[in-house]
Amino acid sequence: MLNQQDKIKQRQALEDAYSNFVEPYLYQRIEVKLESSSSVAVSPVGVYYASGWLLFVMLYAFLMRGSQLLPTGQTRRIRP
């Protein structure tokens, strides 16, 4: 019976800790100043560079997947 009462006390202590310490932070409103939010300048060169690599990887994956779809024993032959 003592063990059961200890569990009840522990549970009550946890619930009180949550309602006293966690809930106030969850429900408080955070004010954001409109003039403080500035947009981040993105360099077009970096976007082009990343897009090029993404296109290259997608093309490579597509070609490698296509070579795996061939029946076993066959390879692609490139004619000059």
mmCIF file of C-alpha atoms in Angstrom:
data_model
loop_
_atom_site.group_PDB
_atom_site.id
_atom_site.type_symbol
_atom_site.label_atom_id
_atom_site.label_comp_id
_atom_site.label_asym_id
_atom_site.label_seq_id
_atom_site.Cartn_x
_atom_site.Cartn_y
_atom_site.Cartn_z
ATOM 1 C CA MET A 1 0.000 0.000 0.000
ATOM 2 C CA LEU A 2 2.902 2.305 0.748
ATOM 3 C CA ASN A 3 4.310 1.780 -2.716
ATOM 4 C CA GLN A 4 0.969 2.780 -4.268
ATOM 5 C CA GLN A 5 0.845 5.971 -2.189
ATOM 6 C CA ASP A 6 4.406 6.843 -3.227
ATOM 7 C CA LYS A 7 3.458 6.474 -6.883
ATOM 8 C CA ILE A 8 0.436 8.721 -6.397
ATOM 9 C CA LYS A 9 2.590 11.365 -4.688
ATOM 10 C CA GLN A 10 5.177 11.195 -7.468
ATOM 11 C CA ARG A 11 2.508 11.578 -10.112
ATOM 12 C CA GLN A 12 0.972 14.546 -8.308
ATOM 13 C CA ALA A 13 4.404 16.165 -7.981
ATOM 14 C CA LEU A 14 5.039 15.735 -11.710
ATOM 15 C CA GLU A 15 1.650 17.193 -12.610
ATOM 16 C CA ASP A 16 2.266 20.165 -10.313
ATOM 17 C CA ALA A 17 5.729 20.734 -11.787
ATOM 18 C CA TYR A 18 4.253 20.717 -15.290
ATOM 19 C CA SER A 19 1.469 23.131 -14.444
ATOM 20 C CA ASN A 20 3.762 25.452 -12.482
ATOM 21 C CA PHE A 21 6.853 25.536 -14.674
ATOM 22 C CA VAL A 22 6.001 24.351 -18.196
ATOM 23 C CA GLU A 23 2.514 25.665 -18.907
ATOM 24 C CA PRO A 24 3.362 29.356 -18.311
ATOM 25 C CA TYR A 25 6.020 29.180 -21.019
ATOM 26 C CA LEU A 26 3.709 27.367 -23.399
ATOM 27 C CA TYR A 27 0.898 29.866 -23.085
ATOM 28 C CA GLN A 28 2.843 33.111 -22.976
ATOM 29 C CA ARG A 29 2.754 35.211 -26.115
ATOM 30 C CA ILE A 30 5.982 36.156 -27.752
ATOM 31 C CA GLU A 31 5.991 39.548 -29.402
ATOM 32 C CA VAL A 32 7.903 39.876 -32.637
ATOM 33 C CA LYS A 33 8.817 43.266 -33.968
ATOM 34 C CA LEU A 34 7.960 43.670 -37.627
ATOM 35 C CA GLU A 35 10.994 45.757 -38.428
ATOM 36 C CA SER A 36 13.343 43.214 -36.830
ATOM 37 C CA SER A 37 12.490 40.475 -39.313
ATOM 38 C CA SER A 38 14.665 40.957 -42.336
ATOM 39 C CA SER A 39 14.858 38.792 -45.391
ATOM 40 C CA VAL A 40 18.060 36.896 -45.995
ATOM 41 C CA ALA A 41 19.777 37.710 -49.258
ATOM 42 C CA VAL A 42 20.366 34.572 -51.299
ATOM 43 C CA SER A 43 23.109 34.654 -53.867
ATOM 44 C CA PRO A 44 21.868 33.542 -57.303
ATOM 45 C CA VAL A 45 25.249 31.933 -57.963
ATOM 46 C CA GLY A 46 24.783 29.592 -55.010
ATOM 47 C CA VAL A 47 21.281 28.686 -56.133
ATOM 48 C CA TYR A 48 22.530 27.886 -59.643
ATOM 49 C CA TYR A 49 25.411 25.852 -58.239
ATOM 50 C CA ALA A 50 23.124 23.798 -55.963
ATOM 51 C CA SER A 51 20.563 23.346 -58.738
ATOM 52 C CA GLY A 52 23.270 22.091 -61.078
ATOM 53 C CA TRP A 53 24.460 19.513 -58.582
ATOM 54 C CA LEU A 54 20.911 18.408 -57.878
ATOM 55 C CA LEU A 55 20.238 17.972 -61.588
ATOM 56 C CA PHE A 56 23.494 16.048 -62.000
ATOM 57 C CA VAL A 57 22.672 13.672 -59.122
ATOM 58 C CA MET A 58 19.133 13.081 -60.379
ATOM 59 C CA LEU A 59 20.395 12.358 -63.902
ATOM 60 C CA TYR A 60 23.048 9.994 -62.547
ATOM 61 C CA ALA A 61 20.475 8.149 -60.398
ATOM 62 C CA PHE A 62 18.099 7.884 -63.345
ATOM 63 C CA LEU A 63 20.821 6.434 -65.585
ATOM 64 C CA MET A 64 21.999 3.974 -62.926
ATOM 65 C CA ARG A 65 18.451 2.822 -62.301
ATOM 66 C CA GLY A 66 17.949 2.336 -66.020
ATOM 67 C CA SER A 67 21.026 0.132 -66.256
ATOM 68 C CA GLN A 68 19.712 -2.078 -63.452
ATOM 69 C CA LEU A 69 16.450 -2.670 -65.287
ATOM 70 C CA LEU A 70 18.197 -4.529 -68.107
ATOM 71 C CA PRO A 71 17.867 -8.340 -68.065
ATOM 72 C CA THR A 72 20.734 -10.234 -66.422
ATOM 73 C CA GLY A 73 23.709 -10.779 -68.666
ATOM 74 C CA GLN A 74 22.956 -7.931 -71.037
ATOM 75 C CA THR A 75 24.827 -4.682 -71.130
ATOM 76 C CA ARG A 76 24.321 -1.538 -73.085
ATOM 77 C CA ARG A 77 26.455 -1.270 -76.141
ATOM 78 C CA ILE A 78 27.375 2.063 -77.572
ATOM 79 C CA ARG A 79 27.984 1.967 -81.288
ATOM 80 C CA PRO A 80 30.522 4.369 -82.701
#
